[in-house]
Amino acid sequence: MLDLFEPQLLGATVPLSNRIVMPSMTRTRTSEGDVPNELMAMYYGQRAGAGLIVTEATDVAPSSKGYAWTPGIYNENQLQGWRLVTNEVHRNGGTIFVQLWHVGRMAHPSLMPNGKAPWGVTEQKAANSDVFAHGEDGKLRYMRAGTPRRLGTDEVSALVGTFAQAFANARQVGFDGVELHAANGYLFEQFTNSVHNTRTDRYGGGSVEDRTRFLMEVVDAAVRELGPGRVGVRLSPFGEYNSIPADPLAEETLLYVCEQLGRRGVAYIHLLYQLLPPGNMESAEFKELHIDHAVLAKVRAVFPGAIIWCGGFTNREKAQAALDTGLVDLIAMGRPYIGNPDLVERLRHRWPLVEADRSTYYTRRGEVGFTDFAAYADADASTARSAG
């Protein structure tokens, strides 16, 4: 039986100190120019006790941006900022992958280069979903995603090269690997969804091979750059977030993708199994759902790598119970990591957990709600000194 606190070897070359993952969480604390900074380095360094850290979603190009103040990894200033982060995490004994995305239609012209339309698989707008962008008065607010323009076939192929450069940049600045964000209704899922993808070219929705071609070409580029075992893929096969339509072929597509990723030596699949409503990051309620054992058993049968489960895990008992099924290898715990930088130790010793103020999740308030949470042992010692 697996234990939450025992080591795990990811792929053949990436050792993890435990089976607890800090998943990607957007926090909007970058400097001007979408540059990672010393505050972000402190934030991730504080949480280096996680078996694996996956960074907040990171833009591979200016065109991939869907939310204000998310970091990029496409210019030298951004690379210098990410070096601060990886150095600090490694100094504290941690392992860190960068999550890379392109939001596709989930953007607004105010965030796009020269105010142009977002990039889409089709011209279909995400009619009921919001992005965090600049209004006509220049102020940041949540607003509906813009109407996309359909990418040409050659543009999709060129975007594979954009991701390939991002992989080279990630390796250059010291990341231990990359995770592709192919979940939550962003560009990869816009391609793989059989209802949304009505294209008729080689990236079109006529077959599962064509719908998943873009994802597989990007994965191939990642494996070439980073080597087997240093690539992960996040999937949300049954979600409806960001106005992605319910897909009657979701399970068929999931199993095909998992089998193909296994053939390519992908280290892990990061499964998010939540039915999220439309809206935005701030208003969405992340529902806690039971593991679908039947689907997971099918995934386990076709994918030889590790499976990460992310699904509202808030305490030790729920996380261990998921491992006890034998169907997953690692447990991702998102929100608990915001207020508990030493989450692994708190879970190990059954110390109380801090619940962070949700209003500080996506703000420009610097360290407030970001790096100002103390480790339990430090807070306990401080209380003892004050009492004395």
PDB file of C-alpha atoms in Angstrom, residues 95-225:
ATOM      1  CA  THR A  95      11.564  19.772  -7.381  1.00  0.00           C
ATOM      2  CA  ILE A  96       9.735  22.130  -9.731  1.00  0.00           C
ATOM      3  CA  PHE A  97       8.058  21.792 -13.133  1.00  0.00           C
ATOM      4  CA  VAL A  98       6.770  24.800 -15.079  1.00  0.00           C
ATOM      5  CA  GLN A  99       3.204  24.608 -16.356  1.00  0.00           C
ATOM      6  CA  LEU A 100       2.970  25.964 -19.914  1.00  0.00           C
ATOM      7  CA  TRP A 101      -0.210  27.030 -21.645  1.00  0.00           C
ATOM      8  CA  HIS A 102      -1.852  28.811 -24.498  1.00  0.00           C
ATOM      9  CA  VAL A 103      -5.339  29.984 -23.606  1.00  0.00           C
ATOM     10  CA  GLY A 104      -6.651  30.064 -27.184  1.00  0.00           C
ATOM     11  CA  ARG A 105     -10.055  31.746 -27.271  1.00  0.00           C
ATOM     12  CA  MET A 106     -10.006  32.383 -23.498  1.00  0.00           C
ATOM     13  CA  ALA A 107      -8.521  35.870 -23.897  1.00  0.00           C
ATOM     14  CA  HIS A 108      -9.497  39.477 -24.557  1.00  0.00           C
ATOM     15  CA  PRO A 109      -8.133  41.862 -27.201  1.00  0.00           C
ATOM     16  CA  SER A 110      -6.775  44.182 -24.483  1.00  0.00           C
ATOM     17  CA  LEU A 111      -4.298  41.445 -23.532  1.00  0.00           C
ATOM     18  CA  MET A 112      -3.360  40.460 -27.079  1.00  0.00           C
ATOM     19  CA  PRO A 113      -0.501  41.959 -29.126  1.00  0.00           C
ATOM     20  CA  ASN A 114      -1.740  45.136 -30.864  1.00  0.00           C
ATOM     21  CA  GLY A 115      -5.236  44.561 -29.483  1.00  0.00           C
ATOM     22  CA  LYS A 116      -5.993  41.809 -31.976  1.00  0.00           C
ATOM     23  CA  ALA A 117      -8.534  39.031 -31.566  1.00  0.00           C
ATOM     24  CA  PRO A 118      -7.732  35.946 -29.462  1.00  0.00           C
ATOM     25  CA  TRP A 119      -6.562  32.827 -31.274  1.00  0.00           C
ATOM     26  CA  GLY A 120      -9.171  30.125 -31.667  1.00  0.00           C
ATOM     27  CA  VAL A 121      -9.623  26.603 -32.952  1.00  0.00           C
ATOM     28  CA  THR A 122     -12.845  27.995 -34.459  1.00  0.00           C
ATOM     29  CA  GLU A 123     -14.597  31.380 -34.427  1.00  0.00           C
ATOM     30  CA  GLN A 124     -16.875  30.208 -31.605  1.00  0.00           C
ATOM     31  CA  LYS A 125     -16.741  32.553 -28.608  1.00  0.00           C
ATOM     32  CA  ALA A 126     -16.614  31.337 -24.986  1.00  0.00           C
ATOM     33  CA  ALA A 127     -19.896  33.131 -24.456  1.00  0.00           C
ATOM     34  CA  ASN A 128     -20.374  32.506 -20.725  1.00  0.00           C
ATOM     35  CA  SER A 129     -16.810  32.778 -19.419  1.00  0.00           C
ATOM     36  CA  ASP A 130     -14.683  35.641 -18.135  1.00  0.00           C
ATOM     37  CA  VAL A 131     -11.051  36.663 -18.271  1.00  0.00           C
ATOM     38  CA  PHE A 132      -9.130  39.135 -16.086  1.00  0.00           C
ATOM     39  CA  ALA A 133      -8.272  41.975 -18.447  1.00  0.00           C
ATOM     40  CA  HIS A 134      -8.292  45.740 -19.053  1.00  0.00           C
ATOM     41  CA  GLY A 135     -11.585  47.506 -19.621  1.00  0.00           C
ATOM     42  CA  GLU A 136     -12.082  50.547 -21.853  1.00  0.00           C
ATOM     43  CA  ASP A 137     -11.046  52.754 -18.917  1.00  0.00           C
ATOM     44  CA  GLY A 138      -7.778  50.811 -18.607  1.00  0.00           C
ATOM     45  CA  LYS A 139      -8.730  49.293 -15.253  1.00  0.00           C
ATOM     46  CA  LEU A 140      -8.455  45.566 -14.609  1.00  0.00           C
ATOM     47  CA  ARG A 141     -11.661  43.646 -14.140  1.00  0.00           C
ATOM     48  CA  TYR A 142     -13.333  40.385 -15.088  1.00  0.00           C
ATOM     49  CA  MET A 143     -14.987  40.591 -18.500  1.00  0.00           C
ATOM     50  CA  ARG A 144     -16.262  38.239 -21.144  1.00  0.00           C
ATOM     51  CA  ALA A 145     -13.696  36.568 -23.376  1.00  0.00           C
ATOM     52  CA  GLY A 146     -13.358  38.114 -26.821  1.00  0.00           C
ATOM     53  CA  THR A 147     -14.485  36.689 -30.137  1.00  0.00           C
ATOM     54  CA  PRO A 148     -11.597  34.610 -31.536  1.00  0.00           C
ATOM     55  CA  ARG A 149     -10.307  34.275 -35.046  1.00  0.00           C
ATOM     56  CA  ARG A 150      -9.765  30.775 -36.401  1.00  0.00           C
ATOM     57  CA  LEU A 151      -6.116  29.783 -36.667  1.00  0.00           C
ATOM     58  CA  GLY A 152      -4.891  28.635 -40.045  1.00  0.00           C
ATOM     59  CA  THR A 153      -3.316  25.224 -40.425  1.00  0.00           C
ATOM     60  CA  ASP A 154       0.160  26.703 -40.875  1.00  0.00           C
ATOM     61  CA  GLU A 155      -0.314  28.857 -37.766  1.00  0.00           C
ATOM     62  CA  VAL A 156      -1.121  25.789 -35.681  1.00  0.00           C
ATOM     63  CA  SER A 157       2.019  24.068 -36.947  1.00  0.00           C
ATOM     64  CA  ALA A 158       4.081  27.193 -36.190  1.00  0.00           C
ATOM     65  CA  LEU A 159       2.697  27.219 -32.638  1.00  0.00           C
ATOM     66  CA  VAL A 160       4.350  23.828 -32.074  1.00  0.00           C
ATOM     67  CA  GLY A 161       7.648  25.612 -32.656  1.00  0.00           C
ATOM     68  CA  THR A 162       6.671  28.306 -30.151  1.00  0.00           C
ATOM     69  CA  PHE A 163       6.163  25.637 -27.503  1.00  0.00           C
ATOM     70  CA  ALA A 164       9.461  24.002 -28.476  1.00  0.00           C
ATOM     71  CA  GLN A 165      11.275  27.260 -27.742  1.00  0.00           C
ATOM     72  CA  ALA A 166       9.503  27.481 -24.383  1.00  0.00           C
ATOM     73  CA  PHE A 167      10.742  23.977 -23.546  1.00  0.00           C
ATOM     74  CA  ALA A 168      14.309  25.005 -24.365  1.00  0.00           C
ATOM     75  CA  ASN A 169      13.892  28.096 -22.183  1.00  0.00           C
ATOM     76  CA  ALA A 170      12.542  25.999 -19.309  1.00  0.00           C
ATOM     77  CA  ARG A 171      15.545  23.699 -19.443  1.00  0.00           C
ATOM     78  CA  GLN A 172      17.908  26.681 -19.659  1.00  0.00           C
ATOM     79  CA  VAL A 173      16.592  28.291 -16.464  1.00  0.00           C
ATOM     80  CA  GLY A 174      16.752  25.099 -14.419  1.00  0.00           C
ATOM     81  CA  PHE A 175      13.249  23.653 -14.312  1.00  0.00           C
ATOM     82  CA  ASP A 176      13.188  19.921 -13.590  1.00  0.00           C
ATOM     83  CA  GLY A 177      10.487  19.417 -16.215  1.00  0.00           C
ATOM     84  CA  VAL A 178       7.351  20.859 -17.806  1.00  0.00           C
ATOM     85  CA  GLU A 179       3.627  20.287 -17.496  1.00  0.00           C
ATOM     86  CA  LEU A 180       1.353  21.057 -20.445  1.00  0.00           C
ATOM     87  CA  HIS A 181      -1.968  22.597 -19.457  1.00  0.00           C
ATOM     88  CA  ALA A 182      -4.339  20.588 -21.647  1.00  0.00           C
ATOM     89  CA  ALA A 183      -7.296  21.046 -19.286  1.00  0.00           C
ATOM     90  CA  ASN A 184      -9.973  23.580 -18.291  1.00  0.00           C
ATOM     91  CA  GLY A 185     -11.078  24.621 -21.756  1.00  0.00           C
ATOM     92  CA  TYR A 186      -7.821  26.219 -22.915  1.00  0.00           C
ATOM     93  CA  LEU A 187      -6.289  25.760 -26.362  1.00  0.00           C
ATOM     94  CA  PHE A 188      -5.275  22.092 -26.181  1.00  0.00           C
ATOM     95  CA  GLU A 189      -8.725  21.073 -24.965  1.00  0.00           C
ATOM     96  CA  GLN A 190     -10.361  23.327 -27.552  1.00  0.00           C
ATOM     97  CA  PHE A 191      -8.695  21.069 -30.105  1.00  0.00           C
ATOM     98  CA  THR A 192      -9.399  17.742 -28.414  1.00  0.00           C
ATOM     99  CA  ASN A 193     -13.080  18.422 -27.672  1.00  0.00           C
ATOM    100  CA  SER A 194     -15.140  16.684 -30.365  1.00  0.00           C
ATOM    101  CA  VAL A 195     -18.058  19.135 -30.099  1.00  0.00           C
ATOM    102  CA  HIS A 196     -16.046  22.348 -30.205  1.00  0.00           C
ATOM    103  CA  ASN A 197     -13.490  21.301 -32.827  1.00  0.00           C
ATOM    104  CA  THR A 198     -15.379  21.549 -36.124  1.00  0.00           C
ATOM    105  CA  ARG A 199     -12.273  22.126 -38.249  1.00  0.00           C
ATOM    106  CA  THR A 200     -11.818  20.126 -41.442  1.00  0.00           C
ATOM    107  CA  ASP A 201      -8.020  20.292 -41.786  1.00  0.00           C
ATOM    108  CA  ARG A 202      -5.497  17.861 -40.310  1.00  0.00           C
ATOM    109  CA  TYR A 203      -6.102  19.373 -36.849  1.00  0.00           C
ATOM    110  CA  GLY A 204      -9.845  18.969 -37.251  1.00  0.00           C
ATOM    111  CA  GLY A 205     -12.519  17.139 -35.315  1.00  0.00           C
ATOM    112  CA  GLY A 206     -13.254  14.362 -37.793  1.00  0.00           C
ATOM    113  CA  SER A 207     -11.183  11.771 -35.920  1.00  0.00           C
ATOM    114  CA  VAL A 208      -9.544  11.407 -32.541  1.00  0.00           C
ATOM    115  CA  GLU A 209      -6.151  11.314 -34.252  1.00  0.00           C
ATOM    116  CA  ASP A 210      -6.764  14.712 -35.878  1.00  0.00           C
ATOM    117  CA  ARG A 211      -8.307  16.309 -32.785  1.00  0.00           C
ATOM    118  CA  THR A 212      -5.305  15.319 -30.671  1.00  0.00           C
ATOM    119  CA  ARG A 213      -2.639  15.963 -33.316  1.00  0.00           C
ATOM    120  CA  PHE A 214      -1.650  19.408 -32.003  1.00  0.00           C
ATOM    121  CA  LEU A 215      -1.240  18.114 -28.449  1.00  0.00           C
ATOM    122  CA  MET A 216       0.836  15.140 -29.587  1.00  0.00           C
ATOM    123  CA  GLU A 217       3.094  17.278 -31.785  1.00  0.00           C
ATOM    124  CA  VAL A 218       3.768  19.565 -28.819  1.00  0.00           C
ATOM    125  CA  VAL A 219       4.402  16.585 -26.518  1.00  0.00           C
ATOM    126  CA  ASP A 220       6.857  15.158 -29.053  1.00  0.00           C
ATOM    127  CA  ALA A 221       8.713  18.483 -29.056  1.00  0.00           C
ATOM    128  CA  ALA A 222       8.835  18.472 -25.251  1.00  0.00           C
ATOM    129  CA  VAL A 223      10.211  14.943 -25.074  1.00  0.00           C
ATOM    130  CA  ARG A 224      12.856  15.764 -27.685  1.00  0.00           C
ATOM    131  CA  GLU A 225      14.009  18.803 -25.710  1.00  0.00           C
TER     132      GLU A 225
END
